[in-house]
Amino acid sequence: MGISKTAQRSVTIQLLPVSSSSNPYISQPITSRWASKLVLVHRVLLFALGIVTLICVIMATSLVPQPPKIRLNSLFVSKLNISRGMLGANFDVTFTIENPNLVSWVRFNRLDGSISYKDNVVLTYSLEPFVLGLKQQRTMRVKISTMALEDDDQPVVEEWVLDEVKRQREDGAVELSMEMFAWATYKTGWWGTQFVIMNPQCLDLRVGFLPKVGFGSWISGGPMMCSVPVLID
């Protein structure tokens, strides 16, 4: 009888709530997902930082004004005459000036040029001020005459220079050089202005002359890129 009463008793067992932390098989996938997201965010931030750095480097490089590119296209000499200690001739020169900058335009405030024989200037000229915009170029034609008997604007040429030019002309070719001094202003947007002096040089220009004729032309025929040293920046 006692055993029957004991069998009829019910046993109540309190169950504890199951948490995810107590089950390693549940917490592992959640941690893995968070780690993947953090790696992805880290990679995106590194990529964005690289892009920003590249843009800054490109902008910094572009903000440094580059000297203009000068290309000599043609050089002709006509009516070359050397007599009584004077050099008379007509010079016809064509060249192109290009502004290679992406963010800076350049204004040529003053440009003085000359043509020389062995560093001895035989004629000079000046150009009017002009402006080159971004990536803009301009082709210019300069015609200079030294045929006037008295020209105060032209330099006095020494006798030995005239003798050598005359002798080379008779031999068929004269070695000349072109040089310019340019006072220019670079303007970058509204925040930057830079003043420079440049010294473009087109050297070793061999001008061939027809026999007993005062007409000559640049033998290589061009075009030729000239060097553009910056004297002051």
PDB file of C-alpha atoms in Angstrom:
ATOM      1  CA  MET A   1       0.000   0.000   0.000  1.00  0.00           C
ATOM      2  CA  GLY A   2       2.905   2.339   0.787  1.00  0.00           C
ATOM      3  CA  ILE A   3       4.531   1.550  -2.506  1.00  0.00           C
ATOM      4  CA  SER A   4       1.382   2.508  -4.416  1.00  0.00           C
ATOM      5  CA  LYS A   5       1.174   5.895  -2.741  1.00  0.00           C
ATOM      6  CA  THR A   6       4.802   6.578  -3.587  1.00  0.00           C
ATOM      7  CA  ALA A   7       4.274   5.721  -7.239  1.00  0.00           C
ATOM      8  CA  GLN A   8       1.375   8.129  -7.491  1.00  0.00           C
ATOM      9  CA  ARG A   9       3.509  11.097  -6.476  1.00  0.00           C
ATOM     10  CA  SER A  10       4.394  13.445  -9.412  1.00  0.00           C
ATOM     11  CA  VAL A  11       7.873  14.772  -9.764  1.00  0.00           C
ATOM     12  CA  THR A  12       8.191  18.387 -10.922  1.00  0.00           C
ATOM     13  CA  ILE A  13      11.589  19.482 -12.358  1.00  0.00           C
ATOM     14  CA  GLN A  14      12.196  23.203 -13.007  1.00  0.00           C
ATOM     15  CA  LEU A  15      13.739  23.827 -16.445  1.00  0.00           C
ATOM     16  CA  LEU A  16      16.227  26.667 -16.839  1.00  0.00           C
ATOM     17  CA  PRO A  17      15.953  28.962 -19.918  1.00  0.00           C
ATOM     18  CA  VAL A  18      18.389  28.157 -22.698  1.00  0.00           C
ATOM     19  CA  SER A  19      20.655  31.070 -23.674  1.00  0.00           C
ATOM     20  CA  SER A  20      22.721  31.403 -26.833  1.00  0.00           C
ATOM     21  CA  SER A  21      25.841  31.966 -24.747  1.00  0.00           C
ATOM     22  CA  SER A  22      25.518  28.578 -23.206  1.00  0.00           C
ATOM     23  CA  ASN A  23      25.514  26.928 -26.629  1.00  0.00           C
ATOM     24  CA  PRO A  24      28.823  27.246 -28.557  1.00  0.00           C
ATOM     25  CA  TYR A  25      27.195  25.977 -31.723  1.00  0.00           C
ATOM     26  CA  ILE A  26      24.865  29.039 -31.789  1.00  0.00           C
ATOM     27  CA  SER A  27      27.384  31.815 -30.830  1.00  0.00           C
ATOM     28  CA  GLN A  28      30.008  30.834 -33.414  1.00  0.00           C
ATOM     29  CA  PRO A  29      27.992  31.792 -36.563  1.00  0.00           C
ATOM     30  CA  ILE A  30      27.032  35.194 -35.051  1.00  0.00           C
ATOM     31  CA  THR A  31      30.663  36.050 -34.222  1.00  0.00           C
ATOM     32  CA  SER A  32      31.775  34.977 -37.683  1.00  0.00           C
ATOM     33  CA  ARG A  33      29.252  37.274 -39.376  1.00  0.00           C
ATOM     34  CA  TRP A  34      30.380  40.288 -37.325  1.00  0.00           C
ATOM     35  CA  ALA A  35      34.026  39.593 -38.157  1.00  0.00           C
ATOM     36  CA  SER A  36      33.227  39.430 -41.879  1.00  0.00           C
ATOM     37  CA  LYS A  37      31.425  42.771 -41.710  1.00  0.00           C
ATOM     38  CA  LEU A  38      34.340  44.403 -39.886  1.00  0.00           C
ATOM     39  CA  VAL A  39      36.817  43.137 -42.487  1.00  0.00           C
ATOM     40  CA  LEU A  40      34.609  44.475 -45.294  1.00  0.00           C
ATOM     41  CA  VAL A  41      34.296  47.905 -43.639  1.00  0.00           C
ATOM     42  CA  HIS A  42      38.062  47.977 -43.089  1.00  0.00           C
ATOM     43  CA  ARG A  43      38.736  47.240 -46.755  1.00  0.00           C
ATOM     44  CA  VAL A  44      36.264  49.885 -47.919  1.00  0.00           C
ATOM     45  CA  LEU A  45      37.908  52.497 -45.683  1.00  0.00           C
ATOM     46  CA  LEU A  46      41.375  51.589 -46.965  1.00  0.00           C
ATOM     47  CA  PHE A  47      40.182  51.833 -50.565  1.00  0.00           C
ATOM     48  CA  ALA A  48      38.562  55.235 -49.931  1.00  0.00           C
ATOM     49  CA  LEU A  49      41.727  56.472 -48.217  1.00  0.00           C
ATOM     50  CA  GLY A  50      43.807  55.365 -51.205  1.00  0.00           C
ATOM     51  CA  ILE A  51      41.522  57.199 -53.644  1.00  0.00           C
ATOM     52  CA  VAL A  52      41.642  60.403 -51.579  1.00  0.00           C
ATOM     53  CA  THR A  53      45.448  60.193 -51.337  1.00  0.00           C
ATOM     54  CA  LEU A  54      45.763  59.695 -55.092  1.00  0.00           C
ATOM     55  CA  ILE A  55      43.510  62.684 -55.782  1.00  0.00           C
ATOM     56  CA  CYS A  56      45.536  64.854 -53.397  1.00  0.00           C
ATOM     57  CA  VAL A  57      48.807  63.857 -55.081  1.00  0.00           C
ATOM     58  CA  ILE A  58      47.398  64.608 -58.544  1.00  0.00           C
ATOM     59  CA  MET A  59      46.058  67.989 -57.417  1.00  0.00           C
ATOM     60  CA  ALA A  60      49.326  68.900 -55.714  1.00  0.00           C
ATOM     61  CA  THR A  61      51.246  68.039 -58.870  1.00  0.00           C
ATOM     62  CA  SER A  62      48.829  69.987 -61.055  1.00  0.00           C
ATOM     63  CA  LEU A  63      49.011  73.055 -58.827  1.00  0.00           C
ATOM     64  CA  VAL A  64      52.744  73.423 -59.515  1.00  0.00           C
ATOM     65  CA  PRO A  65      52.825  75.518 -62.725  1.00  0.00           C
ATOM     66  CA  GLN A  66      54.656  73.843 -65.572  1.00  0.00           C
ATOM     67  CA  PRO A  67      56.621  75.985 -68.062  1.00  0.00           C
ATOM     68  CA  PRO A  68      54.990  76.500 -71.450  1.00  0.00           C
ATOM     69  CA  LYS A  69      55.917  74.335 -74.410  1.00  0.00           C
ATOM     70  CA  ILE A  70      57.393  76.291 -77.320  1.00  0.00           C
ATOM     71  CA  ARG A  71      57.680  74.710 -80.736  1.00  0.00           C
ATOM     72  CA  LEU A  72      59.538  76.370 -83.608  1.00  0.00           C
ATOM     73  CA  ASN A  73      57.659  75.663 -86.833  1.00  0.00           C
ATOM     74  CA  SER A  74      59.534  77.580 -89.540  1.00  0.00           C
ATOM     75  CA  LEU A  75      62.283  80.115 -90.181  1.00  0.00           C
ATOM     76  CA  PHE A  76      62.847  81.989 -93.441  1.00  0.00           C
ATOM     77  CA  VAL A  77      65.348  84.707 -94.368  1.00  0.00           C
ATOM     78  CA  SER A  78      65.037  86.850 -97.469  1.00  0.00           C
ATOM     79  CA  LYS A  79      67.008  89.698 -99.036  1.00  0.00           C
ATOM     80  CA  LEU A  80      70.042  89.022 -96.886  1.00  0.00           C
ATOM     81  CA  ASN A  81      72.574  91.691 -97.732  1.00  0.00           C
ATOM     82  CA  ILE A  82      75.813  92.526 -95.935  1.00  0.00           C
ATOM     83  CA  SER A  83      77.567  95.662 -97.089  1.00  0.00           C
ATOM     84  CA  ARG A  84      79.204  98.761 -95.645  1.00  0.00           C
ATOM     85  CA  GLY A  85      79.302  97.183 -92.203  1.00  0.00           C
ATOM     86  CA  MET A  86      75.551  96.576 -92.023  1.00  0.00           C
ATOM     87  CA  LEU A  87      73.320  93.507 -92.105  1.00  0.00           C
ATOM     88  CA  GLY A  88      70.043  93.860 -93.942  1.00  0.00           C
ATOM     89  CA  ALA A  89      67.479  91.058 -94.132  1.00  0.00           C
ATOM     90  CA  ASN A  90      63.846  90.092 -93.680  1.00  0.00           C
ATOM     91  CA  PHE A  91      63.164  87.358 -91.120  1.00  0.00           C
ATOM     92  CA  ASP A  92      59.918  85.364 -91.043  1.00  0.00           C
ATOM     93  CA  VAL A  93      59.500  83.092 -87.999  1.00  0.00           C
ATOM     94  CA  THR A  94      56.535  80.938 -86.944  1.00  0.00           C
ATOM     95  CA  PHE A  95      56.297  79.233 -83.561  1.00  0.00           C
ATOM     96  CA  THR A  96      53.633  77.786 -81.264  1.00  0.00           C
ATOM     97  CA  ILE A  97      53.337  78.416 -77.518  1.00  0.00           C
ATOM     98  CA  GLU A  98      51.277  75.948 -75.459  1.00  0.00           C
ATOM     99  CA  ASN A  99      50.123  76.105 -71.846  1.00  0.00           C
ATOM    100  CA  PRO A 100      50.305  72.489 -70.566  1.00  0.00           C
ATOM    101  CA  ASN A 101      48.682  73.232 -67.190  1.00  0.00           C
ATOM    102  CA  LEU A 102      45.281  71.862 -66.174  1.00  0.00           C
ATOM    103  CA  VAL A 103      44.513  74.350 -63.394  1.00  0.00           C
ATOM    104  CA  SER A 104      46.672  77.407 -64.202  1.00  0.00           C
ATOM    105  CA  TRP A 105      46.372  79.954 -66.961  1.00  0.00           C
ATOM    106  CA  VAL A 106      49.368  82.098 -67.842  1.00  0.00           C
ATOM    107  CA  ARG A 107      49.658  85.719 -68.912  1.00  0.00           C
ATOM    108  CA  PHE A 108      52.756  86.814 -70.795  1.00  0.00           C
ATOM    109  CA  ASN A 109      53.219  90.367 -69.560  1.00  0.00           C
ATOM    110  CA  ARG A 110      56.283  90.987 -71.704  1.00  0.00           C
ATOM    111  CA  LEU A 111      58.177  88.940 -74.279  1.00  0.00           C
ATOM    112  CA  ASP A 112      61.410  90.085 -75.915  1.00  0.00           C
ATOM    113  CA  GLY A 113      63.122  87.936 -78.533  1.00  0.00           C
ATOM    114  CA  SER A 114      66.330  87.948 -80.529  1.00  0.00           C
ATOM    115  CA  ILE A 115      68.161  86.082 -83.282  1.00  0.00           C
ATOM    116  CA  SER A 116      71.873  85.552 -82.777  1.00  0.00           C
ATOM    117  CA  TYR A 117      74.992  84.337 -84.485  1.00  0.00           C
ATOM    118  CA  LYS A 118      77.407  82.690 -82.023  1.00  0.00           C
ATOM    119  CA  ASP A 119      75.861  84.509 -79.040  1.00  0.00           C
ATOM    120  CA  ASN A 120      76.056  87.827 -80.908  1.00  0.00           C
ATOM    121  CA  VAL A 121      72.622  89.368 -81.373  1.00  0.00           C
ATOM    122  CA  VAL A 122      71.917  90.442 -84.945  1.00  0.00           C
ATOM    123  CA  LEU A 123      68.280  91.521 -84.458  1.00  0.00           C
ATOM    124  CA  THR A 124      65.666  91.929 -81.729  1.00  0.00           C
ATOM    125  CA  TYR A 125      61.874  92.020 -81.545  1.00  0.00           C
ATOM    126  CA  SER A 126      59.057  92.315 -78.989  1.00  0.00           C
ATOM    127  CA  LEU A 127      55.587  90.796 -78.774  1.00  0.00           C
ATOM    128  CA  GLU A 128      52.384  92.230 -77.362  1.00  0.00           C
ATOM    129  CA  PRO A 129      51.111  90.776 -74.040  1.00  0.00           C
ATOM    130  CA  PHE A 130      48.751  87.819 -74.364  1.00  0.00           C
ATOM    131  CA  VAL A 131      47.044  85.152 -72.255  1.00  0.00           C
ATOM    132  CA  LEU A 132      46.915  81.365 -72.610  1.00  0.00           C
ATOM    133  CA  GLY A 133      44.045  79.553 -70.889  1.00  0.00           C
ATOM    134  CA  LEU A 134      44.035  76.010 -69.557  1.00  0.00           C
ATOM    135  CA  LYS A 135      45.616  73.602 -72.075  1.00  0.00           C
ATOM    136  CA  GLN A 136      45.465  76.368 -74.691  1.00  0.00           C
ATOM    137  CA  GLN A 137      48.011  77.022 -77.427  1.00  0.00           C
ATOM    138  CA  ARG A 138      48.695  79.897 -79.780  1.00  0.00           C
ATOM    139  CA  THR A 139      50.611  79.993 -83.053  1.00  0.00           C
ATOM    140  CA  MET A 140      52.464  83.234 -83.686  1.00  0.00           C
ATOM    141  CA  ARG A 141      54.173  84.622 -86.760  1.00  0.00           C
ATOM    142  CA  VAL A 142      56.912  87.193 -86.331  1.00  0.00           C
ATOM    143  CA  LYS A 143      58.196  89.204 -89.286  1.00  0.00           C
ATOM    144  CA  ILE A 144      61.233  91.422 -88.662  1.00  0.00           C
ATOM    145  CA  SER A 145      63.096  93.574 -91.126  1.00  0.00           C
ATOM    146  CA  THR A 146      66.542  95.109 -90.728  1.00  0.00           C
ATOM    147  CA  MET A 147      66.574  96.618 -94.205  1.00  0.00           C
ATOM    148  CA  ALA A 148      66.411 100.197 -92.940  1.00  0.00           C
ATOM    149  CA  LEU A 149      69.717 102.027 -93.206  1.00  0.00           C
ATOM    150  CA  GLU A 150      69.353 103.396 -89.696  1.00  0.00           C
ATOM    151  CA  ASP A 151      67.305 101.517 -87.124  1.00  0.00           C
ATOM    152  CA  ASP A 152      67.821 102.597 -83.534  1.00  0.00           C
ATOM    153  CA  ASP A 153      65.813  99.602 -82.277  1.00  0.00           C
ATOM    154  CA  GLN A 154      68.310  97.077 -83.638  1.00  0.00           C
ATOM    155  CA  PRO A 155      71.708  96.274 -82.075  1.00  0.00           C
ATOM    156  CA  VAL A 156      75.026  97.225 -83.615  1.00  0.00           C
ATOM    157  CA  VAL A 157      76.636  94.125 -85.130  1.00  0.00           C
ATOM    158  CA  GLU A 158      80.407  93.839 -84.913  1.00  0.00           C
ATOM    159  CA  GLU A 159      82.420  93.726 -88.116  1.00  0.00           C
ATOM    160  CA  TRP A 160      83.871  90.244 -87.566  1.00  0.00           C
ATOM    161  CA  VAL A 161      80.344  88.848 -87.060  1.00  0.00           C
ATOM    162  CA  LEU A 162      79.219  90.342 -90.368  1.00  0.00           C
ATOM    163  CA  ASP A 163      82.266  88.895 -92.104  1.00  0.00           C
ATOM    164  CA  GLU A 164      81.579  85.393 -90.765  1.00  0.00           C
ATOM    165  CA  VAL A 165      77.872  85.538 -91.642  1.00  0.00           C
ATOM    166  CA  LYS A 166      78.760  86.660 -95.150  1.00  0.00           C
ATOM    167  CA  ARG A 167      81.306  83.871 -95.545  1.00  0.00           C
ATOM    168  CA  GLN A 168      78.907  81.207 -94.255  1.00  0.00           C
ATOM    169  CA  ARG A 169      76.149  82.503 -96.528  1.00  0.00           C
ATOM    170  CA  GLU A 170      78.498  82.110 -99.511  1.00  0.00           C
ATOM    171  CA  ASP A 171      79.321  78.565 -98.337  1.00  0.00           C
ATOM    172  CA  GLY A 172      75.610  77.726 -98.350  1.00  0.00           C
ATOM    173  CA  ALA A 173      74.430  77.822 -94.715  1.00  0.00           C
ATOM    174  CA  VAL A 174      74.472  80.105 -91.664  1.00  0.00           C
ATOM    175  CA  GLU A 175      74.201  78.880 -88.053  1.00  0.00           C
ATOM    176  CA  LEU A 176      71.681  80.952 -86.073  1.00  0.00           C
ATOM    177  CA  SER A 177      69.912  80.748 -82.715  1.00  0.00           C
ATOM    178  CA  MET A 178      66.687  82.176 -81.309  1.00  0.00           C
ATOM    179  CA  GLU A 179      66.260  83.272 -77.714  1.00  0.00           C
ATOM    180  CA  MET A 180      63.467  84.936 -75.747  1.00  0.00           C
ATOM    181  CA  PHE A 181      62.967  86.448 -72.318  1.00  0.00           C
ATOM    182  CA  ALA A 182      59.402  86.206 -71.037  1.00  0.00           C
ATOM    183  CA  TRP A 183      57.955  87.851 -67.923  1.00  0.00           C
ATOM    184  CA  ALA A 184      54.828  85.880 -67.076  1.00  0.00           C
ATOM    185  CA  THR A 185      52.174  85.483 -64.383  1.00  0.00           C
ATOM    186  CA  TYR A 186      50.580  82.141 -63.517  1.00  0.00           C
ATOM    187  CA  LYS A 187      47.091  82.292 -62.023  1.00  0.00           C
ATOM    188  CA  THR A 188      45.542  79.253 -60.327  1.00  0.00           C
ATOM    189  CA  GLY A 189      41.844  79.784 -59.585  1.00  0.00           C
ATOM    190  CA  TRP A 190      41.317  82.574 -57.079  1.00  0.00           C
ATOM    191  CA  TRP A 191      43.887  81.490 -54.499  1.00  0.00           C
ATOM    192  CA  GLY A 192      47.274  81.441 -56.231  1.00  0.00           C
ATOM    193  CA  THR A 193      49.446  83.808 -58.271  1.00  0.00           C
ATOM    194  CA  GLN A 194      53.049  83.198 -59.263  1.00  0.00           C
ATOM    195  CA  PHE A 195      55.425  85.471 -61.167  1.00  0.00           C
ATOM    196  CA  VAL A 196      58.175  83.901 -63.269  1.00  0.00           C
ATOM    197  CA  ILE A 197      60.840  84.861 -65.795  1.00  0.00           C
ATOM    198  CA  MET A 198      61.521  82.346 -68.544  1.00  0.00           C
ATOM    199  CA  ASN A 199      64.297  82.082 -71.105  1.00  0.00           C
ATOM    200  CA  PRO A 200      63.102  80.007 -74.103  1.00  0.00           C
ATOM    201  CA  GLN A 201      65.940  78.930 -76.402  1.00  0.00           C
ATOM    202  CA  CYS A 202      65.883  77.456 -79.907  1.00  0.00           C
ATOM    203  CA  LEU A 203      69.498  76.623 -80.685  1.00  0.00           C
ATOM    204  CA  ASP A 204      71.528  75.338 -83.637  1.00  0.00           C
ATOM    205  CA  LEU A 205      69.270  76.576 -86.427  1.00  0.00           C
ATOM    206  CA  ARG A 206      71.045  75.924 -89.698  1.00  0.00           C
ATOM    207  CA  VAL A 207      69.670  78.192 -92.444  1.00  0.00           C
ATOM    208  CA  GLY A 208      70.517  77.150 -95.983  1.00  0.00           C
ATOM    209  CA  PHE A 209      70.884  79.771 -98.745  1.00  0.00           C
ATOM    210  CA  LEU A 210      70.559  79.383-102.481  1.00  0.00           C
ATOM    211  CA  PRO A 211      73.756  80.242-104.401  1.00  0.00           C
ATOM    212  CA  LYS A 212      74.067  83.987-105.068  1.00  0.00           C
ATOM    213  CA  VAL A 213      70.532  84.529-103.764  1.00  0.00           C
ATOM    214  CA  GLY A 214      69.634  86.260-100.511  1.00  0.00           C
ATOM    215  CA  PHE A 215      66.875  83.761 -99.694  1.00  0.00           C
ATOM    216  CA  GLY A 216      67.336  81.065 -97.088  1.00  0.00           C
ATOM    217  CA  SER A 217      65.238  78.617 -95.103  1.00  0.00           C
ATOM    218  CA  TRP A 218      65.695  76.453 -92.047  1.00  0.00           C
ATOM    219  CA  ILE A 219      67.291  73.270 -93.369  1.00  0.00           C
ATOM    220  CA  SER A 220      65.681  70.802 -90.924  1.00  0.00           C
ATOM    221  CA  GLY A 221      62.284  72.304 -91.692  1.00  0.00           C
ATOM    222  CA  GLY A 222      60.962  71.764 -88.177  1.00  0.00           C
ATOM    223  CA  PRO A 223      59.057  71.536 -86.044  1.00  0.00           C
ATOM    224  CA  MET A 224      61.468  71.597 -83.109  1.00  0.00           C
ATOM    225  CA  MET A 225      60.744  71.789 -79.387  1.00  0.00           C
ATOM    226  CA  CYS A 226      62.692  74.582 -77.700  1.00  0.00           C
ATOM    227  CA  SER A 227      64.019  74.465 -74.147  1.00  0.00           C
ATOM    228  CA  VAL A 228      62.289  76.758 -71.634  1.00  0.00           C
ATOM    229  CA  PRO A 229      64.453  77.347 -68.528  1.00  0.00           C
ATOM    230  CA  VAL A 230      62.699  79.163 -65.667  1.00  0.00           C
ATOM    231  CA  LEU A 231      65.038  81.784 -64.214  1.00  0.00           C
ATOM    232  CA  ILE A 232      62.941  82.994 -61.273  1.00  0.00           C
ATOM    233  CA  ASP A 233      59.969  81.328 -59.617  1.00  0.00           C
TER     234      ASP A 233
END
